[in-house]
Amino acid sequence: MLSVFVWSPCVTEGAEVDRGKLHYLRKQMSGRTRSELPQTSIREVARRAGVSVGTVSNVLNRPDLVAEATRDRVRAAIEELGFVRNESARRLRRRPERTAGEFGDEPRRAFGVVVEDLTNPYATDVVRGAEQALNAAGHDALWLSSDHSPSKERRSLELLEDQRAAGVLIIPVGLDSGDIARLRAAGLSVVLIDRGGQDACSAQVDHVAGGEIAAAHLLGLGREQVAFVTGAPEPRSCVERRDGAARTLVEAGFGKPNTLVQDALSPAEGQLAAQRIMAMSPLPDGVFCANDLLAIGVINELTRLGVRVPQDIAVIGYDDIELAASAAVPLTTVRQPRRELGEEAAELAMAEIREGKSHQHRQVVLTPELVIRESA
């Protein structure tokens, strides 16, 4: 017969704890898997010991790099909290078994790719580009979404630190220079996607030029009353598109575009924007949307309302997602090299690790291009 003994660490209020027995039970449980014990993270150990996550990691993996007094403090926190090493995190750091020469001498690593919204086809294309470059070098991509939330972004970055990822590629929402410095101190490379910055490598698209291209095309079609449709929270890239379009219109002797800010960069919000456009006076004869999803919604609703696109109102989007060519009225758009953007970001992240202390931050800027279809 199999006997099962279940021990609970709960103590009735006022009860005396036998420290010797507690220590013995902890030792008996030390061989169990993490799933059988209360979950304690390396971050909790770091807080209890008053040190960084990187220091705890060094105590676990390279104790010779840590002063004896600090080692003792960390080990006391580990004992007190009952911390059990996360084996999945260790596997992220270990060189896996491979056929000799399959990926050269580079150990397999995991890189986090954090974007604003994984439901947006633009974001998934960027991540796929990054993943393709990482996979080609023998590494893995961990897909994460901040959902435009700084707090969720922070939790994602903490997860990557806890899991000892090699680096993070991020379209930032609330990331600042202090966050970047902390990530680097924990051993992660950091690359900004679609954002510039002097304290990190970046891969971005010249969105001001993209806005200029869209506005120049509308002017070339003889459109003079231009509206710009965007969404909130408005990403910096969309602000730059609007600025580029405004500058082109002003330089051509026209006023800045009337700007409609919707609640999101989605087709449904594009439909609502079309209703607002039809209430404007004078009625715009050209509409530039901050992304293709908005533009598709605008076209669908204008068509439903009996407006001819492009005869009455020409519409231009931005991104050139897969749906753009198959919309009810195929969408003219400004194509940004989404997969190439992700690939460049991945190459920068891997280069930072290879180059070590000799690394110099680099900024890669890609140029968008106009794709002409029926909507304009």
Short mmCIF file of C-alpha atoms in Angstrom, two decimals:
data_model
loop_
_atom_site.label_atom_id
_atom_site.label_comp_id
_atom_site.label_asym_id
_atom_site.label_seq_id
_atom_site.Cartn_x
_atom_site.Cartn_y
_atom_site.Cartn_z
CA MET A 1 0.00 0.00 0.00
CA LEU A 2 1.22 3.47 -0.86
CA SER A 3 1.12 5.96 2.00
CA VAL A 4 0.94 9.64 1.18
CA PHE A 5 2.06 12.30 3.64
CA VAL A 6 0.87 15.84 2.96
CA TRP A 7 2.54 18.67 4.89
CA SER A 8 1.23 22.20 4.96
CA PRO A 9 3.38 25.15 6.08
CA CYS A 10 0.35 26.85 7.67
CA VAL A 11 0.67 27.60 11.40
CA THR A 12 -2.26 28.25 13.71
CA GLU A 13 -2.21 31.71 15.28
CA GLY A 14 -0.24 31.71 18.52
CA ALA A 15 1.33 28.29 17.90
CA GLU A 16 5.02 27.74 18.54
CA VAL A 17 7.01 26.65 15.51
CA ASP A 18 9.62 23.92 15.96
CA ARG A 19 12.45 25.49 13.90
CA GLY A 20 14.37 22.22 13.78
CA LYS A 21 11.42 20.35 12.30
CA LEU A 22 10.75 23.15 9.84
CA HIS A 23 14.34 23.06 8.66
CA TYR A 24 14.19 19.27 8.33
CA LEU A 25 10.97 19.42 6.28
CA ARG A 26 12.44 22.05 3.99
CA LYS A 27 15.45 19.82 3.36
CA GLN A 28 13.15 16.87 2.64
CA MET A 29 11.24 18.95 0.07
CA SER A 30 14.29 20.47 -1.59
CA GLY A 31 14.40 17.80 -4.26
CA ARG A 32 10.83 18.35 -5.45
CA THR A 33 9.99 20.17 -8.63
CA ARG A 34 9.04 23.85 -8.64
CA SER A 35 5.42 23.02 -9.45
CA GLU A 36 5.09 21.15 -6.12
CA LEU A 37 6.25 24.13 -4.04
CA PRO A 38 4.95 27.67 -3.47
CA GLN A 39 6.16 29.82 -6.35
CA THR A 40 9.01 32.12 -5.27
CA SER A 41 10.75 34.19 -7.92
CA ILE A 42 14.36 35.25 -8.13
CA ARG A 43 13.08 38.82 -7.87
CA GLU A 44 11.60 38.10 -4.40
CA VAL A 45 14.94 36.67 -3.30
CA ALA A 46 16.69 39.81 -4.57
CA ARG A 47 14.30 42.06 -2.65
CA ARG A 48 14.68 40.06 0.57
CA ALA A 49 18.48 40.13 0.31
CA GLY A 50 18.62 43.78 -0.75
CA VAL A 51 20.53 43.04 -3.97
CA SER A 52 19.88 43.03 -7.72
CA VAL A 53 18.43 40.12 -9.70
CA GLY A 54 21.79 39.85 -11.46
CA THR A 55 23.58 39.38 -8.12
CA VAL A 56 21.22 36.55 -7.14
CA SER A 57 21.86 34.92 -10.51
CA ASN A 58 25.62 35.18 -9.97
CA VAL A 59 25.32 33.57 -6.52
CA LEU A 60 23.43 30.67 -8.13
CA ASN A 61 25.66 30.28 -11.17
CA ARG A 62 28.97 32.10 -10.62
CA PRO A 63 29.39 32.54 -6.84
CA ASP A 64 33.08 33.36 -7.20
CA LEU A 65 32.08 36.75 -8.64
CA VAL A 66 30.20 37.77 -5.48
CA ALA A 67 31.65 38.95 -2.17
CA GLU A 68 31.33 36.41 0.66
CA ALA A 69 29.10 38.60 2.84
CA THR A 70 26.72 39.18 -0.08
CA ARG A 71 26.71 35.46 -0.93
CA ASP A 72 25.74 34.63 2.66
CA ARG A 73 22.92 37.20 2.62
CA VAL A 74 21.52 35.87 -0.65
CA ARG A 75 21.75 32.24 0.48
CA ALA A 76 19.97 33.14 3.72
CA ALA A 77 17.15 34.72 1.69
CA ILE A 78 16.95 31.63 -0.53
CA GLU A 79 16.68 29.38 2.55
CA GLU A 80 14.14 31.62 4.24
CA LEU A 81 11.87 31.87 1.17
CA GLY A 82 12.28 28.27 0.10
CA PHE A 83 13.38 29.37 -3.36
CA VAL A 84 13.74 26.59 -5.95
CA ARG A 85 15.77 27.20 -9.10
CA ASN A 86 13.60 27.60 -12.21
CA GLU A 87 14.76 24.83 -14.52
CA SER A 88 13.05 26.31 -17.58
CA ALA A 89 15.03 29.51 -17.08
CA ARG A 90 18.22 27.50 -16.77
CA ARG A 91 17.48 25.82 -20.08
CA LEU A 92 17.21 29.24 -21.72
CA ARG A 93 20.82 29.88 -20.68
CA ARG A 94 22.28 26.45 -21.35
CA ARG A 95 23.70 25.40 -24.68
CA PRO A 96 21.26 22.78 -26.04
CA GLU A 97 22.31 19.53 -27.60
CA ARG A 98 22.77 20.04 -31.34
CA THR A 99 24.35 18.45 -34.31
CA ALA A 100 27.96 19.66 -34.47
CA GLY A 101 28.23 22.85 -36.48
CA GLU A 102 24.46 23.29 -36.85
CA PHE A 103 24.62 26.88 -35.63
CA GLY A 104 28.35 27.32 -35.16
CA ASP A 105 29.69 28.03 -31.68
CA GLU A 106 26.93 30.46 -30.67
CA PRO A 107 24.85 29.15 -27.69
CA ARG A 108 21.09 29.08 -28.10
CA ARG A 109 19.39 32.04 -26.43
CA ALA A 110 15.89 33.47 -26.11
CA PHE A 111 15.08 37.08 -26.97
CA GLY A 112 11.88 38.85 -25.95
CA VAL A 113 9.99 40.82 -28.62
CA VAL A 114 7.56 43.24 -26.96
CA VAL A 115 5.06 45.10 -29.17
CA GLU A 116 2.03 47.28 -28.47
CA ASP A 117 -0.68 45.03 -29.88
CA LEU A 118 -0.25 41.53 -31.29
CA THR A 119 -3.70 41.69 -32.89
CA ASN A 120 -2.40 44.39 -35.23
CA PRO A 121 -1.06 42.77 -38.44
CA TYR A 122 1.74 45.35 -38.53
CA ALA A 123 3.03 44.19 -35.14
CA THR A 124 2.85 40.49 -35.98
CA ASP A 125 4.78 41.09 -39.21
CA VAL A 126 7.50 42.92 -37.27
CA VAL A 127 7.74 40.06 -34.75
CA ARG A 128 7.85 37.45 -37.52
CA GLY A 129 10.72 39.31 -39.15
CA ALA A 130 12.61 39.37 -35.85
CA GLU A 131 11.85 35.71 -35.21
CA GLN A 132 13.08 34.72 -38.66
CA ALA A 133 16.44 36.41 -38.10
CA LEU A 134 16.78 34.97 -34.59
CA ASN A 135 15.86 31.44 -35.73
CA ALA A 136 18.39 31.64 -38.57
CA ALA A 137 21.08 32.29 -35.95
CA GLY A 138 19.85 29.43 -33.74
CA HIS A 139 17.94 31.54 -31.22
CA ASP A 140 14.29 31.82 -30.16
CA ALA A 141 11.75 34.67 -29.96
CA LEU A 142 9.32 35.14 -27.07
CA TRP A 143 6.27 37.12 -28.26
CA LEU A 144 4.84 39.59 -25.74
CA SER A 145 2.26 42.40 -26.00
CA SER A 146 2.04 45.48 -23.78
CA ASP A 147 -1.49 46.30 -25.03
CA HIS A 148 -0.44 49.98 -24.90
CA SER A 149 -0.10 49.68 -21.10
CA PRO A 150 3.11 50.87 -19.37
CA SER A 151 2.37 48.64 -16.37
CA LYS A 152 1.91 45.54 -18.54
CA GLU A 153 5.06 46.46 -20.45
CA ARG A 154 6.93 46.63 -17.12
CA ARG A 155 5.65 43.18 -16.11
CA SER A 156 6.76 41.75 -19.46
CA LEU A 157 10.26 43.16 -18.98
CA GLU A 158 10.43 41.78 -15.43
CA LEU A 159 9.45 38.36 -16.80
CA LEU A 160 12.27 38.51 -19.34
CA GLU A 161 14.72 39.46 -16.57
CA ASP A 162 13.51 36.60 -14.36
CA GLN A 163 13.83 34.15 -17.25
CA ARG A 164 17.35 35.40 -18.03
CA ALA A 165 16.55 36.23 -21.65
CA ALA A 166 19.48 37.35 -23.77
CA GLY A 167 17.83 40.55 -24.94
CA VAL A 168 14.67 42.51 -25.61
CA LEU A 169 13.42 44.05 -28.85
CA ILE A 170 10.65 46.50 -28.01
CA ILE A 171 8.18 48.97 -29.44
CA PRO A 172 8.10 50.96 -26.20
CA VAL A 173 5.09 52.43 -24.42
CA GLY A 174 6.54 53.63 -21.12
CA LEU A 175 10.17 52.52 -21.38
CA ASP A 176 12.70 55.17 -20.29
CA SER A 177 16.48 55.44 -20.00
CA GLY A 178 16.39 54.12 -16.43
CA ASP A 179 14.59 50.97 -17.56
CA ILE A 180 17.13 50.46 -20.32
CA ALA A 181 20.02 50.83 -17.86
CA ARG A 182 18.40 48.31 -15.49
CA LEU A 183 17.88 45.77 -18.27
CA ARG A 184 21.49 46.10 -19.36
CA ALA A 185 22.69 45.68 -15.76
CA ALA A 186 20.75 42.40 -15.71
CA GLY A 187 22.66 41.28 -18.82
CA LEU A 188 20.07 41.92 -21.55
CA SER A 189 20.74 43.68 -24.83
CA VAL A 190 18.09 46.30 -25.66
CA VAL A 191 16.91 47.44 -29.09
CA LEU A 192 14.13 49.94 -29.73
CA ILE A 193 11.79 49.26 -32.65
CA ASP A 194 10.21 52.19 -34.47
CA ARG A 195 11.68 54.62 -31.93
CA GLY A 196 14.94 56.54 -31.91
CA GLY A 197 17.23 56.97 -28.90
CA GLN A 198 20.84 57.66 -28.07
CA ASP A 199 20.96 55.21 -25.14
CA ALA A 200 20.10 52.12 -27.20
CA CYS A 201 20.30 50.69 -30.69
CA SER A 202 17.19 51.27 -32.75
CA ALA A 203 15.54 50.14 -35.98
CA GLN A 204 12.91 52.50 -37.29
CA VAL A 205 11.11 53.79 -40.34
CA ASP A 206 11.25 57.41 -41.51
CA HIS A 207 7.57 58.13 -40.82
CA VAL A 208 7.90 61.86 -41.49
CA ALA A 209 8.92 60.92 -45.03
CA GLY A 210 5.97 58.53 -45.17
CA GLY A 211 3.55 61.33 -44.30
CA GLU A 212 5.15 63.55 -46.92
CA ILE A 213 4.75 60.82 -49.55
CA ALA A 214 1.04 60.38 -48.76
CA ALA A 215 0.24 64.10 -48.79
CA ALA A 216 2.21 64.71 -52.01
CA HIS A 217 0.24 61.95 -53.72
CA LEU A 218 -3.09 63.45 -52.68
CA LEU A 219 -1.97 66.89 -53.89
CA GLY A 220 -0.86 65.33 -57.17
CA LEU A 221 -4.42 64.02 -57.60
CA GLY A 222 -5.74 67.56 -57.19
CA ARG A 223 -7.08 67.04 -53.65
CA GLU A 224 -6.99 70.20 -51.55
CA GLN A 225 -9.21 69.50 -48.52
CA VAL A 226 -7.33 66.77 -46.65
CA ALA A 227 -8.31 65.09 -43.38
CA PHE A 228 -5.99 62.98 -41.23
CA VAL A 229 -7.45 60.11 -39.17
CA THR A 230 -5.51 58.67 -36.23
CA GLY A 231 -6.19 56.81 -32.98
CA ALA A 232 -5.60 57.23 -29.26
CA PRO A 233 -3.27 56.65 -27.62
CA GLU A 234 -1.48 58.02 -30.67
CA PRO A 235 1.90 56.29 -31.15
CA ARG A 236 4.83 58.55 -31.89
CA SER A 237 5.12 57.00 -35.35
CA CYS A 238 1.60 58.22 -36.18
CA VAL A 239 2.41 61.71 -34.89
CA GLU A 240 5.39 61.74 -37.25
CA ARG A 241 3.20 60.69 -40.18
CA ARG A 242 0.80 63.52 -39.39
CA ASP A 243 3.66 66.02 -39.08
CA GLY A 244 5.10 64.97 -42.45
CA ALA A 245 1.74 65.33 -44.17
CA ALA A 246 1.08 68.72 -42.54
CA ARG A 247 4.46 70.07 -43.58
CA THR A 248 3.90 69.06 -47.20
CA LEU A 249 0.43 70.61 -47.33
CA VAL A 250 1.61 73.88 -45.75
CA GLU A 251 4.60 74.14 -48.08
CA ALA A 252 2.20 73.68 -51.03
CA GLY A 253 0.13 76.65 -49.81
CA PHE A 254 -2.69 74.75 -48.10
CA GLY A 255 -3.64 74.54 -44.44
CA LYS A 256 -2.80 71.72 -42.07
CA PRO A 257 -5.09 68.70 -42.39
CA ASN A 258 -8.15 68.49 -40.17
CA THR A 259 -7.28 65.78 -37.63
CA LEU A 260 -9.81 63.25 -36.35
CA VAL A 261 -8.65 61.27 -33.29
CA GLN A 262 -10.49 58.00 -32.78
CA ASP A 263 -10.42 55.67 -29.77
CA ALA A 264 -8.26 53.06 -31.50
CA LEU A 265 -6.40 52.27 -34.72
CA SER A 266 -9.06 49.79 -35.85
CA PRO A 267 -11.54 49.24 -38.72
CA ALA A 268 -14.50 49.91 -36.41
CA GLU A 269 -13.04 53.28 -35.44
CA GLY A 270 -12.39 53.96 -39.11
CA GLN A 271 -16.11 53.52 -39.78
CA LEU A 272 -16.93 56.02 -37.04
CA ALA A 273 -14.37 58.42 -38.50
CA ALA A 274 -16.10 58.20 -41.90
CA GLN A 275 -19.36 59.31 -40.28
CA ARG A 276 -17.56 62.30 -38.75
CA ILE A 277 -15.95 63.09 -42.11
CA MET A 278 -19.37 63.26 -43.78
CA ALA A 279 -20.45 65.86 -41.19
CA MET A 280 -17.47 68.14 -41.92
CA SER A 281 -17.80 71.37 -43.89
CA PRO A 282 -16.24 71.74 -46.35
CA LEU A 283 -16.27 68.03 -47.11
CA PRO A 284 -12.75 66.63 -47.47
CA ASP A 285 -11.81 65.30 -50.89
CA GLY A 286 -8.79 63.40 -49.55
CA VAL A 287 -8.27 61.32 -46.39
CA PHE A 288 -4.93 60.10 -45.05
CA CYS A 289 -5.24 57.44 -42.32
CA ALA A 290 -2.53 56.65 -39.77
CA ASN A 291 -2.76 52.95 -40.58
CA ASP A 292 -4.45 50.55 -43.00
CA LEU A 293 -6.99 49.26 -40.47
CA LEU A 294 -8.46 52.74 -40.05
CA ALA A 295 -8.39 53.30 -43.82
CA ILE A 296 -10.26 50.05 -44.54
CA GLY A 297 -12.95 51.04 -42.03
CA VAL A 298 -13.23 54.51 -43.61
CA ILE A 299 -13.62 53.06 -47.11
CA ASN A 300 -16.20 50.48 -46.01
CA GLU A 301 -18.38 53.10 -44.31
CA LEU A 302 -18.05 55.68 -47.08
CA THR A 303 -19.11 53.04 -49.60
CA ARG A 304 -22.08 52.09 -47.42
CA LEU A 305 -23.10 55.76 -47.28
CA GLY A 306 -23.02 56.01 -51.08
CA VAL A 307 -19.76 57.95 -51.36
CA ARG A 308 -17.60 57.00 -54.34
CA VAL A 309 -13.97 56.15 -53.52
CA PRO A 310 -11.83 57.62 -55.01
CA GLN A 311 -14.02 59.82 -57.25
CA ASP A 312 -15.59 61.76 -54.36
CA ILE A 313 -13.04 61.11 -51.64
CA ALA A 314 -9.60 59.57 -52.15
CA VAL A 315 -8.28 57.47 -49.23
CA ILE A 316 -4.68 56.53 -48.39
CA GLY A 317 -3.60 54.17 -45.62
CA TYR A 318 -0.25 53.32 -44.06
CA ASP A 319 1.55 49.98 -43.55
CA ASP A 320 0.45 47.87 -46.56
CA ILE A 321 -0.86 44.97 -44.52
CA GLU A 322 -2.09 41.87 -46.35
CA LEU A 323 -5.73 43.03 -46.23
CA ALA A 324 -4.91 46.28 -48.04
CA ALA A 325 -4.83 44.73 -51.51
CA SER A 326 -8.03 42.71 -50.97
CA ALA A 327 -10.22 45.48 -49.48
CA ALA A 328 -13.57 46.27 -51.13
CA VAL A 329 -11.74 49.13 -52.83
CA PRO A 330 -8.07 48.05 -53.00
CA LEU A 331 -6.19 50.43 -50.77
CA THR A 332 -3.49 52.87 -51.83
CA THR A 333 -1.04 52.94 -48.95
CA VAL A 334 2.44 53.80 -47.77
CA ARG A 335 4.31 50.53 -47.36
CA GLN A 336 6.74 50.27 -44.52
CA PRO A 337 9.18 47.34 -44.55
CA ARG A 338 7.74 45.59 -41.51
CA ARG A 339 9.58 42.27 -41.61
CA GLU A 340 12.82 44.01 -42.53
CA LEU A 341 12.31 46.21 -39.47
CA GLY A 342 12.09 43.17 -37.21
CA GLU A 343 15.07 41.54 -38.91
CA GLU A 344 17.22 44.65 -38.44
CA ALA A 345 16.24 44.88 -34.77
CA ALA A 346 17.17 41.24 -34.20
CA GLU A 347 20.55 41.69 -35.90
CA LEU A 348 21.28 44.70 -33.68
CA ALA A 349 20.34 42.78 -30.52
CA MET A 350 22.58 39.85 -31.42
CA ALA A 351 25.43 42.18 -32.42
CA GLU A 352 25.31 43.89 -29.02
CA ILE A 353 25.85 40.56 -27.29
CA ARG A 354 28.66 39.49 -29.63
CA GLU A 355 30.52 42.78 -29.39
CA GLY A 356 30.34 43.12 -25.61
CA LYS A 357 32.11 46.17 -24.18
CA SER A 358 33.27 47.29 -27.63
CA HIS A 359 29.65 47.71 -28.77
CA GLN A 360 28.58 51.10 -30.12
CA HIS A 361 24.87 51.89 -30.42
CA ARG A 362 23.60 52.11 -33.98
CA GLN A 363 20.43 53.60 -35.45
CA VAL A 364 19.03 51.97 -38.58
CA VAL A 365 16.45 54.01 -40.53
CA LEU A 366 14.39 52.40 -43.31
CA THR A 367 12.48 54.31 -45.99
CA PRO A 368 8.77 53.67 -46.77
CA GLU A 369 7.32 53.66 -50.30
CA LEU A 370 4.00 54.45 -51.94
CA VAL A 371 1.87 51.58 -53.25
CA ILE A 372 -0.84 52.88 -55.62
CA ARG A 373 -4.14 51.01 -55.89
CA GLU A 374 -7.73 52.02 -56.60
CA SER A 375 -8.61 54.03 -53.47
CA ALA A 376 -6.33 56.95 -54.48
#
